[in-house]
Short mmCIF file of C-alpha atoms in Angstrom, two decimals:
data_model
loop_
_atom_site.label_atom_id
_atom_site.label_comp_id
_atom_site.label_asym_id
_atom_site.label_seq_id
_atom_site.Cartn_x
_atom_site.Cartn_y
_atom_site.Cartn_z
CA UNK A 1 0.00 0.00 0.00
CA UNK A 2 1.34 3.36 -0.75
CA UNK A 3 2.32 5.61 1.97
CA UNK A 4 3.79 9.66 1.51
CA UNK A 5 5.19 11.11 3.65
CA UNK A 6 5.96 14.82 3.48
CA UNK A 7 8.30 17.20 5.52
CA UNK A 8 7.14 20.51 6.24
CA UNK A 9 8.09 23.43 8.32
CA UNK A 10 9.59 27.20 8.09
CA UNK A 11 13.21 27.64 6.42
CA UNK A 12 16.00 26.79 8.83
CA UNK A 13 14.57 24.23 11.25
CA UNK A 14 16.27 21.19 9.65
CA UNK A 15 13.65 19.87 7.10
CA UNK A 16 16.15 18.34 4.29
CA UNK A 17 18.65 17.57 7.56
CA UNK A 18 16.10 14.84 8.89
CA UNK A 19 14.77 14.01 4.88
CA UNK A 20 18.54 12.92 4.52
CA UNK A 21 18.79 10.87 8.31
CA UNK A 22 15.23 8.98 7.63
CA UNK A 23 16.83 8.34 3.64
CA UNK A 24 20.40 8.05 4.77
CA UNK A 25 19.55 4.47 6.98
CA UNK A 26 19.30 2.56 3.76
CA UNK A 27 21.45 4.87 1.36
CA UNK A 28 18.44 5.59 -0.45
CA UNK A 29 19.34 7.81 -3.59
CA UNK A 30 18.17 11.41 -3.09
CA UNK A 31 17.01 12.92 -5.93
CA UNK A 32 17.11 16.88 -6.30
CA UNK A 33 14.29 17.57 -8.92
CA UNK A 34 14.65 20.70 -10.08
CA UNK A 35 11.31 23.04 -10.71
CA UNK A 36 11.24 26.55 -11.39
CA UNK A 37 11.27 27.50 -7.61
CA UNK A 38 13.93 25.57 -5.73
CA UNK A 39 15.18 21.80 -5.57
CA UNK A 40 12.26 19.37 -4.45
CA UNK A 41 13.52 16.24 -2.96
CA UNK A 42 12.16 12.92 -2.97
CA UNK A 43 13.19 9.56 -1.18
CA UNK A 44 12.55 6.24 0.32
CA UNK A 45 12.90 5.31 3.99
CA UNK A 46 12.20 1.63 5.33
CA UNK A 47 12.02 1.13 9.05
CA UNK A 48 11.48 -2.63 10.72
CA UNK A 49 10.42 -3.69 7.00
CA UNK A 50 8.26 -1.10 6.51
CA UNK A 51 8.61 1.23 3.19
CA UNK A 52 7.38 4.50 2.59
CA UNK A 53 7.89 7.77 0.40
CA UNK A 54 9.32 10.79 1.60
CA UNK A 55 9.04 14.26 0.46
CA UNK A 56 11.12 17.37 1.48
CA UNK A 57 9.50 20.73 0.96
CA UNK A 58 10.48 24.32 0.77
CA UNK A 59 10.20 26.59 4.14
CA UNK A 60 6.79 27.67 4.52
CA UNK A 61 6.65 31.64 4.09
CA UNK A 62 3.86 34.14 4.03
CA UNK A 63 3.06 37.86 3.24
CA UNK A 64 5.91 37.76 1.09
CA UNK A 65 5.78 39.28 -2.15
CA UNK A 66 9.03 37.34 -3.61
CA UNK A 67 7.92 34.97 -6.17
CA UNK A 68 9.99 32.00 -4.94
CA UNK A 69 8.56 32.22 -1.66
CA UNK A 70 5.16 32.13 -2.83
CA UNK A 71 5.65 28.95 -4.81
CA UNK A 72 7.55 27.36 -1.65
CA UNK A 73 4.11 28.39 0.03
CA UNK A 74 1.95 26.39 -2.52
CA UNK A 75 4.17 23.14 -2.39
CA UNK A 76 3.77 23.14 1.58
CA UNK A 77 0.25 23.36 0.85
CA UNK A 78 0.19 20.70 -1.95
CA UNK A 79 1.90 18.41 0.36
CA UNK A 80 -0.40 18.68 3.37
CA UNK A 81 -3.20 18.04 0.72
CA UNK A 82 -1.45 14.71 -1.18
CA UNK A 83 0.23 13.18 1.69
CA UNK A 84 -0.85 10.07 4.17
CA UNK A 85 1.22 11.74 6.92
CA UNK A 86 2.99 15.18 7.66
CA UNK A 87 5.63 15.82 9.99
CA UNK A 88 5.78 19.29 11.29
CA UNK A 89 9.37 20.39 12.00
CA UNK A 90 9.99 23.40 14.54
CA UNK A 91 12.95 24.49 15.75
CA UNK A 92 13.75 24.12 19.49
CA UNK A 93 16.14 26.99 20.47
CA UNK A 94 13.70 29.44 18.48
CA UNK A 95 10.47 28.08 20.17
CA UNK A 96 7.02 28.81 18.56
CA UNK A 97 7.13 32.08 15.85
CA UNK A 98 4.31 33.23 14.06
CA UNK A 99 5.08 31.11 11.09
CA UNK A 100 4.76 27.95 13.11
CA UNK A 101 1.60 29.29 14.45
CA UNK A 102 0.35 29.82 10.92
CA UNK A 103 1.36 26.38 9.62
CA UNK A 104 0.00 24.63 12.75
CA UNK A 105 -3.47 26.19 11.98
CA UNK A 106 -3.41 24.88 8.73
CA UNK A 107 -2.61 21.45 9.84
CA UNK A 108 -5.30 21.77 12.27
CA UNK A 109 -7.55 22.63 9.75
CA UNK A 110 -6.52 19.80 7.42
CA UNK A 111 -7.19 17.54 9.98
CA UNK A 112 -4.38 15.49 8.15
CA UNK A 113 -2.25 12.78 10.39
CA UNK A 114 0.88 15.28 11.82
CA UNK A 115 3.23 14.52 13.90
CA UNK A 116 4.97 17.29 15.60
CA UNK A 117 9.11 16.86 15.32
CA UNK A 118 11.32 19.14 17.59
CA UNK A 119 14.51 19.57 15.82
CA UNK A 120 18.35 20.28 17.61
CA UNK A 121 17.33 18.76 21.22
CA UNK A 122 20.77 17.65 21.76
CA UNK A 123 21.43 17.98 25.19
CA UNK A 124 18.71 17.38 28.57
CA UNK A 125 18.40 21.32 28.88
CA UNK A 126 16.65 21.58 24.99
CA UNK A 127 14.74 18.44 26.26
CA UNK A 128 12.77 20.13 28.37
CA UNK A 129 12.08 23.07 26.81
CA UNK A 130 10.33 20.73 24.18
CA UNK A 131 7.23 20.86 26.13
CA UNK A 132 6.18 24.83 25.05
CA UNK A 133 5.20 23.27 21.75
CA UNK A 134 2.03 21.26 23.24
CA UNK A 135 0.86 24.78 22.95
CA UNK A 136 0.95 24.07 19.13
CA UNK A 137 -2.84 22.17 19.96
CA UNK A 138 -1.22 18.98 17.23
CA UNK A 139 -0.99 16.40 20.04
CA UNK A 140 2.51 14.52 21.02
CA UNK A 141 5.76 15.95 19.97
CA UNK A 142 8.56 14.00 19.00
CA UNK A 143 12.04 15.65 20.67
CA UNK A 144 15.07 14.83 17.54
CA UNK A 145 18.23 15.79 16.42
CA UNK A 146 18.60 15.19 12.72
CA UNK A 147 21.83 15.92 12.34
CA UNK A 148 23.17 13.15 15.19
CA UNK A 149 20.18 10.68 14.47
CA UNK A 150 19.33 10.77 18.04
CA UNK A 151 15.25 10.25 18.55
CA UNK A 152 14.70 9.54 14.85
CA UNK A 153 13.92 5.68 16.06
CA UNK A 154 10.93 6.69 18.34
CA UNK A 155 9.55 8.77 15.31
CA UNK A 156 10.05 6.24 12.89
CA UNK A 157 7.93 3.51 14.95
CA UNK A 158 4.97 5.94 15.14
CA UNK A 159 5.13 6.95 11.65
CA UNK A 160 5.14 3.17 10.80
CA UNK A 161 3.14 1.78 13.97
CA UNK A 162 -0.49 1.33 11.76
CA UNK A 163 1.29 0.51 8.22
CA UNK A 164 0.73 -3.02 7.49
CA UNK A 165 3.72 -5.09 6.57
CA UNK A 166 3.93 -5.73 3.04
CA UNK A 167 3.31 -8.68 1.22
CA UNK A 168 5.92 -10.72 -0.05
CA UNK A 169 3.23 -12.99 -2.67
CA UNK A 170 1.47 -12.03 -5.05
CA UNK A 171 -2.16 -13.41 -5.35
CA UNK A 172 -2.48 -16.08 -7.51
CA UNK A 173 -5.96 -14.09 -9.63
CA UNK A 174 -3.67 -11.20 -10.07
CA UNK A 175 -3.64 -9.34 -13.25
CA UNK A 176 -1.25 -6.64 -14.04
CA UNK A 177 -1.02 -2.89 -13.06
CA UNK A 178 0.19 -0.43 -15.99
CA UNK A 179 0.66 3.21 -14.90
CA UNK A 180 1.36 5.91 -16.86
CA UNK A 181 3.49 8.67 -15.74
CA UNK A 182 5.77 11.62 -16.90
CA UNK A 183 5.81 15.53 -16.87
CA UNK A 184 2.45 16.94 -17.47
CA UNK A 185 1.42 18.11 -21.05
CA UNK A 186 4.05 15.29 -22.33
CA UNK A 187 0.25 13.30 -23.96
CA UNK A 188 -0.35 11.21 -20.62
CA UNK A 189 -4.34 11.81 -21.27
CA UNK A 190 -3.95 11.17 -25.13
CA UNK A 191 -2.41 7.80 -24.83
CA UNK A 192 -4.77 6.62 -22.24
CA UNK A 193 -7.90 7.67 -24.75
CA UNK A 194 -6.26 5.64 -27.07
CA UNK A 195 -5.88 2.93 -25.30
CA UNK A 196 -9.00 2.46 -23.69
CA UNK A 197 -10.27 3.41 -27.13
CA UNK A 198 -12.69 6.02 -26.05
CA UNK A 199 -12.78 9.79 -25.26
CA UNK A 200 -12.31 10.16 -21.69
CA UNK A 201 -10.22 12.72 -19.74
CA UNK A 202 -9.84 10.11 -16.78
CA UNK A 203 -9.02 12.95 -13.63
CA UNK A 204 -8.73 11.87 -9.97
CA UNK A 205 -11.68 13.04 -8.24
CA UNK A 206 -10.93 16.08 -5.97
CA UNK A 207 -12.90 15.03 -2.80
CA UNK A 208 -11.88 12.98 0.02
CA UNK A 209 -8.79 13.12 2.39
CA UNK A 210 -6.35 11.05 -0.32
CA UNK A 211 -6.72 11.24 -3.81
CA UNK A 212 -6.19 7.51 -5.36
CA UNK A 213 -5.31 7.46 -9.24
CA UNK A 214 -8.25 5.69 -11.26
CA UNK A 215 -7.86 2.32 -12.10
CA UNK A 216 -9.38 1.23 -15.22
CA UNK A 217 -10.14 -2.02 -16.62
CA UNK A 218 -8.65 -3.10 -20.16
CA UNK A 219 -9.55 -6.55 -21.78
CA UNK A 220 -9.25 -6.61 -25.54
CA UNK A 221 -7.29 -8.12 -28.10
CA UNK A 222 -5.97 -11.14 -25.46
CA UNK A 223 -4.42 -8.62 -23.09
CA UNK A 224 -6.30 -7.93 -19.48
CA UNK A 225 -4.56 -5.25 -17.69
CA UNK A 226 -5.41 -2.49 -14.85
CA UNK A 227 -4.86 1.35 -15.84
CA UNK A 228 -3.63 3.36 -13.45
CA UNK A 229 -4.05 6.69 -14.87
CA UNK A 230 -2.09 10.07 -13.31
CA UNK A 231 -2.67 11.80 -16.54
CA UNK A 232 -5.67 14.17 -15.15
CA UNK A 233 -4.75 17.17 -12.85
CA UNK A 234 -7.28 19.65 -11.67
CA UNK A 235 -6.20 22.73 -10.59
CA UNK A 236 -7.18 23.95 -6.84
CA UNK A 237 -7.61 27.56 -7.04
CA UNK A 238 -4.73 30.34 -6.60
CA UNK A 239 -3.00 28.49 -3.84
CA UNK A 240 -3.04 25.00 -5.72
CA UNK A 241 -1.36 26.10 -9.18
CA UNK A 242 1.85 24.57 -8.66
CA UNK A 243 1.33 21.75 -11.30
CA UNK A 244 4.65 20.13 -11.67
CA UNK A 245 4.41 19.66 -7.78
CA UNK A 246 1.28 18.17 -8.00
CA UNK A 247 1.94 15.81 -10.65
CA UNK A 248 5.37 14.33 -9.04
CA UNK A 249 3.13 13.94 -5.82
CA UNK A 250 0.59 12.06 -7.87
CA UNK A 251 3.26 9.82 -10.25
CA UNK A 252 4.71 9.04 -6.38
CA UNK A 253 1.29 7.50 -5.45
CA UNK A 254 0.54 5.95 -8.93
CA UNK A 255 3.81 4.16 -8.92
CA UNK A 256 4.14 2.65 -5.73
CA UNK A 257 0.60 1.38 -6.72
CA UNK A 258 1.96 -0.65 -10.09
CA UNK A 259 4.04 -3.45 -11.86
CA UNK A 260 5.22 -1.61 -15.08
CA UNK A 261 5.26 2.37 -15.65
CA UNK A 262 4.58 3.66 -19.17
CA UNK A 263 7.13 6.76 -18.74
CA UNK A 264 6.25 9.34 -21.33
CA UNK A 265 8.45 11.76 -22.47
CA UNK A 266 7.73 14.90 -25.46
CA UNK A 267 9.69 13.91 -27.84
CA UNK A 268 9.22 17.84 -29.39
CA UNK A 269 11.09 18.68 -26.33
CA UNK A 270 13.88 15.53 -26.01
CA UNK A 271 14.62 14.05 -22.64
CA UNK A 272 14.47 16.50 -19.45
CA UNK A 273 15.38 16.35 -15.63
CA UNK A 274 12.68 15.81 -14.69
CA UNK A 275 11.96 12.54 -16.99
CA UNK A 276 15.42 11.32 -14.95
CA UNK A 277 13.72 12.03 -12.44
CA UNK A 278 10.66 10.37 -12.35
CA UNK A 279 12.36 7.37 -14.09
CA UNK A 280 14.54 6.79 -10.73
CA UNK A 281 11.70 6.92 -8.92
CA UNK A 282 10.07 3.78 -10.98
CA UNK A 283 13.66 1.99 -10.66
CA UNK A 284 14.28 2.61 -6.64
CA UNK A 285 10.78 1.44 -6.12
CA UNK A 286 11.62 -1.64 -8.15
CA UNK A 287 8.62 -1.21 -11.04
CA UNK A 288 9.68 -2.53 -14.74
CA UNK A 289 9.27 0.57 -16.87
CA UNK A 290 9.25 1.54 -20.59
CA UNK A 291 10.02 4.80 -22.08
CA UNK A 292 7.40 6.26 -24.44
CA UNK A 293 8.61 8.75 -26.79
CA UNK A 294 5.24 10.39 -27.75
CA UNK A 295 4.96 13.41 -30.59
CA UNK A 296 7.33 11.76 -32.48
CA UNK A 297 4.98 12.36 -35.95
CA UNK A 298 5.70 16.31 -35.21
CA UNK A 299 9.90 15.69 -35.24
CA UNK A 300 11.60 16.36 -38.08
CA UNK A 301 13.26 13.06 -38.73
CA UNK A 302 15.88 11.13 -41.10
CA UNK A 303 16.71 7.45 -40.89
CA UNK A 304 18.94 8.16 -37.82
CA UNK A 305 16.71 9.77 -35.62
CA UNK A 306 15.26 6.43 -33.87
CA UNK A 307 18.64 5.78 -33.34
CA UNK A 308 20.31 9.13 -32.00
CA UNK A 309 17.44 10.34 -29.59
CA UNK A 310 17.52 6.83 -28.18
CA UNK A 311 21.06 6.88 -27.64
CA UNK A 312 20.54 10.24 -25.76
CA UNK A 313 17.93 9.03 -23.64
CA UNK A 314 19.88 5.49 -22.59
CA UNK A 315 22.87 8.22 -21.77
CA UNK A 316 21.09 10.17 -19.53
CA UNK A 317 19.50 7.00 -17.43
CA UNK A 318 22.77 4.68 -17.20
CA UNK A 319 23.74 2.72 -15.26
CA UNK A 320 20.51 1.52 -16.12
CA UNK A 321 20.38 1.25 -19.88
CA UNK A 322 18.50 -2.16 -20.40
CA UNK A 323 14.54 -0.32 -20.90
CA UNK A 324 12.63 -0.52 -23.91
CA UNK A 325 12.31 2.56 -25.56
CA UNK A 326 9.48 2.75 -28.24
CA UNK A 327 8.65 5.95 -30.58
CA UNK A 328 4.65 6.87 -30.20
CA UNK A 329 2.20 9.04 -31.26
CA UNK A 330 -0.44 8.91 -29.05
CA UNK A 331 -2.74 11.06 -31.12
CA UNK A 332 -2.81 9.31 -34.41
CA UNK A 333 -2.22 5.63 -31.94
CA UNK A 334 0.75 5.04 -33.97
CA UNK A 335 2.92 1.89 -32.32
CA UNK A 336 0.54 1.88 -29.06
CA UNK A 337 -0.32 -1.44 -29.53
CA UNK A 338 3.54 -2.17 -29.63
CA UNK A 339 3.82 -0.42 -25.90
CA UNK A 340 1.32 -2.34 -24.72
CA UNK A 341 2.61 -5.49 -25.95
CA UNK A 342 6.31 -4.53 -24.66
CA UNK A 343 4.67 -3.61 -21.13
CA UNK A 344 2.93 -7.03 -21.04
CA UNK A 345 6.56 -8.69 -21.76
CA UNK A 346 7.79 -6.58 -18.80
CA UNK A 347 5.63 -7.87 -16.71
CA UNK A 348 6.41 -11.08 -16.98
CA UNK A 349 10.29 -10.87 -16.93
CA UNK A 350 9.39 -8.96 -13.10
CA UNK A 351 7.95 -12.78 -12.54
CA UNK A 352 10.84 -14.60 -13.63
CA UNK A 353 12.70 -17.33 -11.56
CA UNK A 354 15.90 -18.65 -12.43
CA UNK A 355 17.43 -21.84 -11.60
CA UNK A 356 20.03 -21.65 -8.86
CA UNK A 357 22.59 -24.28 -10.97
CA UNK A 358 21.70 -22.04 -13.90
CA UNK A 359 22.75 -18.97 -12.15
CA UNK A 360 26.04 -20.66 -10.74
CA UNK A 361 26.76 -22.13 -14.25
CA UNK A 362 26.37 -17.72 -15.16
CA UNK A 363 28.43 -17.33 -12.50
CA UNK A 364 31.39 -19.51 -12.70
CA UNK A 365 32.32 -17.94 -15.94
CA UNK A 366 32.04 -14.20 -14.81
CA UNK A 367 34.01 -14.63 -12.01
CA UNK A 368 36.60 -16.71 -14.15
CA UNK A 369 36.39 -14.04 -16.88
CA UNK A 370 37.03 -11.14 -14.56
CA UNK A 371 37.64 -11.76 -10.53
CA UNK A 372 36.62 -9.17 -7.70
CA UNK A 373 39.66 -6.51 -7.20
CA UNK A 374 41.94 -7.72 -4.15
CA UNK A 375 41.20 -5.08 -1.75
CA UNK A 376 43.89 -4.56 1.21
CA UNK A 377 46.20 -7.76 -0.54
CA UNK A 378 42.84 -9.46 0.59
CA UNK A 379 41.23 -12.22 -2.23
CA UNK A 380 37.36 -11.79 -2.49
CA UNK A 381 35.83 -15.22 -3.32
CA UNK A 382 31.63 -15.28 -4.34
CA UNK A 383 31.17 -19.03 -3.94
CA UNK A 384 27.40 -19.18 -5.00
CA UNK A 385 24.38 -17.25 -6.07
CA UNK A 386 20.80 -17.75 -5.33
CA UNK A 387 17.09 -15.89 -6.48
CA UNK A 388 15.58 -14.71 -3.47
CA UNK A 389 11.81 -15.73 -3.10
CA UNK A 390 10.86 -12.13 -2.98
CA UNK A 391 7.72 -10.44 -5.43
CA UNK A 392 10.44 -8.86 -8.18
CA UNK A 393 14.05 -9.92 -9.06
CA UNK A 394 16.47 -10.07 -6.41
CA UNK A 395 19.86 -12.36 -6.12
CA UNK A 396 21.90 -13.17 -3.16
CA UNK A 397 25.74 -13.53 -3.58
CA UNK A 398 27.55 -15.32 -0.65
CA UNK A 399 31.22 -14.64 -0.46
CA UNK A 400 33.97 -14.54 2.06
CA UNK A 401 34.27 -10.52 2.64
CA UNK A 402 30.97 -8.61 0.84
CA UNK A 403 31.96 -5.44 2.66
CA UNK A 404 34.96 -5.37 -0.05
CA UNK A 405 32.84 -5.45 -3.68
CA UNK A 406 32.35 -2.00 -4.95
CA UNK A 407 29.50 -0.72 -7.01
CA UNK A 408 32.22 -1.31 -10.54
CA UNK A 409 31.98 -5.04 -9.41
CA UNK A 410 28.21 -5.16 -8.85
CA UNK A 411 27.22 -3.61 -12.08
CA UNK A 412 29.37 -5.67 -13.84
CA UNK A 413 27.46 -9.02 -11.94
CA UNK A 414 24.66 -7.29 -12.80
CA UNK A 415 25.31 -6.63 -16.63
CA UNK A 416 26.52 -10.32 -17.09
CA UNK A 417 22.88 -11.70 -15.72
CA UNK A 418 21.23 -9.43 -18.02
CA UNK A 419 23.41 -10.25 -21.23
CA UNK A 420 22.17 -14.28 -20.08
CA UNK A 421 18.89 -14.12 -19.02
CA UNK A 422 16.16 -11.41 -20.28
CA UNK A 423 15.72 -8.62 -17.91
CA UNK A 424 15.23 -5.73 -20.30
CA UNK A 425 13.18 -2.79 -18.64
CA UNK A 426 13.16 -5.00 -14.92
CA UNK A 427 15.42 -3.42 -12.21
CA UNK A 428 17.49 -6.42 -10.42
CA UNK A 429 18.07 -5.83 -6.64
CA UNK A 430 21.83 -7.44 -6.04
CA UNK A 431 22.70 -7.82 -1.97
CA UNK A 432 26.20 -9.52 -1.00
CA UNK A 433 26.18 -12.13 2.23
CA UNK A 434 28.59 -13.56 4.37
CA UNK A 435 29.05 -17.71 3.81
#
């Protein structure tokens, strides 16, 4: 089940300190996703096997007429709106300022899930001065210091406590869940019109507390599939016009929620940051993904196009190059049926289990071609590798000293069980083990 998280707070109370100690704990990859008001970061955290999305806002700010400020504003705002939980940072050696006020009404207001995190209480003295924000009228507070780590595990088993663990098996009567994601305006609406072969601007519905993507039903021509569609955005008034915000927010939701993304990208406008973007998003949540290149009947073209722009786009998201990438025109449903066919394949490669002999029989000869890098006049040895029974590809290398294989080593592991078995657009999870 998908679960956001977002970070909120006035500038200067440690917001992106404590987004990088809840990330940091499993090395998560932070991305900085660049918009046209400031760097909006996104992450994963997993505590006691629990996963969840994290989002880092801007400070809150108001009465301000600097433009940058104001759009800060409307992401804190979007945030408190989108996610599951919010957690409320405030500063302990400034104690309660208007702006905290202000954001605490809000959250009142919202009636959203907060939880209300004291930042820099590094010493017994700051601990008790904790207790002035009670006056905040958000319930218990949650004494931290982000920088040192130190209460971060109390917070972390409340923001967990009443999120179900996951589940490692699928169902046996389950079909497959096709998203479709990407900046907006890149034809997300058009391609699921064509798809579902009607005329239907498919928008998630604006009331309720959390705003679920729709999830259509496809059945034709031998393929059964579920749509989850983050193509429609409706704007929210003045204070809700940040719509790259609100999209990312919403491709978050819709991709935690699938098996394969259809990542589209404007092929009028070539590959962007923020396609990088939301492509490492499907990959660290482990999705199988293929890149759409839609408008590509309005590019002026020669017989080397197909060739050059996918070069570009395979340069921009290495390491991980091995993802279908298929040229579209949503509007005139040129090669659709071709992206929905290479989806389907995708899916089943994310269900594929390998034969532990056949892996070792892989393995013997990639270690014999090219052996881990002595580190410290110390020989690394991988003696076996199995396929963890786990929902999408994962492999478990035993070896005498796994602290000593660097990422070089790994990709190249990886690479060779690509080249031998058919991963294309399937992220592999690799994890080195003590004999």
């Amino acid at each position: 089940m998908s679960h956001i998280v977002a970070i909120v707070g006035r500038p200067n109370v440690g917001k992106s300190t404590l987004f990088n100690r809840l990330c940091g704990e499993r090395k998560a990859i932070v991305d900085e996703l660049s918009g046209v008001t400031r760097d909006r970061h996104y992450g994963k955290s997993d505590w006691n096997g629990r996963e969840f999305s994290i989002i880092d806002t801007g400070g809150y700010i108001t009465n301000s007429d600097d433009v940058f400020e104001e759009e800060i504003r409307r992401q804190v705002m979007l945030a408190i709106e989108e996610a599951d939980t919010v957690l409320f940072i405030v500063d302990v050696m400034s104690g309660i300022t208007d702006l905290d006020e202000k954001i605490a009404a809000l959250l009142r207001k919202n009636r959203k899930r907060t939880l209300v995190v004291v930042n820099k209480v590094d010493n017994s003295q700051r601990y008790f001065e904790t207790s002035v924000f009670y006056g905040l009228g958000l319930g218990d507070i949650y004494p931290v210091a982000a920088i040192s780590g130190s209460g971060t595990g109390e917070l972390l088993d409340e923001l967990v406590r009443d999120q179900p663990l996951p589940e490692e098996k699928a169902p046996v009567d389950e079909i497959p869940r096709f998203s479709i994601v990407g900046r907006p305006n890149v034809g997300k609406s058009s391609l699921a019109n064509a798809l579902l072969g009607e005329e239907r601007n498919i928008v998630t519905p604006v009331a309720g507390t959390t705003r679920d993507s729709i999830h259509t039903h496809y059945n034709k021509f031998g393929n059964e599939f579920l749509l989850i569609d983050t193509a429609g955005l409706r704007k929210k008034g003045k204070a809700m016009e940040n719509i790259e915000f609100y999209s990312i927010m919403r491709s978050v939701r819709a991709i935690e929620n699938s098996d394969v993304c259809f990542l589209m990208i404007d092929a009028t406008r070539g590959i962007e940051g923020q396609d990088v973007n939301i492509f490492n998003l499907v990959v660290r949540n482990k999705k199988g993904v293929v890149i759409l290149v839609n408008k590509w009947d309005l590019v002026e073209k020669d017989t080397a196009s197909v060739k050059e722009f996918t070069s570009i786009i395979k340069e921009r998201i290495s390491p991980f190059e091995d993802v279908p990438v298929i040229f579209i025109s949503a509007l005139t449903k040129q090669r659709i049926h071709k992206a929905l066919e290479s989806a389907m394949q995708v899916y089943a490669r994310r269900k594929t289990k390998i034969s532990t002999s056949k892996l070792n029989e892989v393995l013997r000869k990639s270690v014999d071609q090219f052996h881990p890098p002595a580190v410290k006049g110390k020989h690394i040895k991988i003696n076996y590798v199995t396929q963890l029974p786990v929902r999408t590809p994962a492999f478990a290398f035993f070896c005498n000293m796994p602290q000593y294989i660097k990422d070089p080593y790994k990709r190249y592991l990886e690479n060779r069980l690509r080249e031998n078995f058919d991963f294309t657009g399937v992220p592999l999870q690799l994890f080195f083990r003590k004999k």
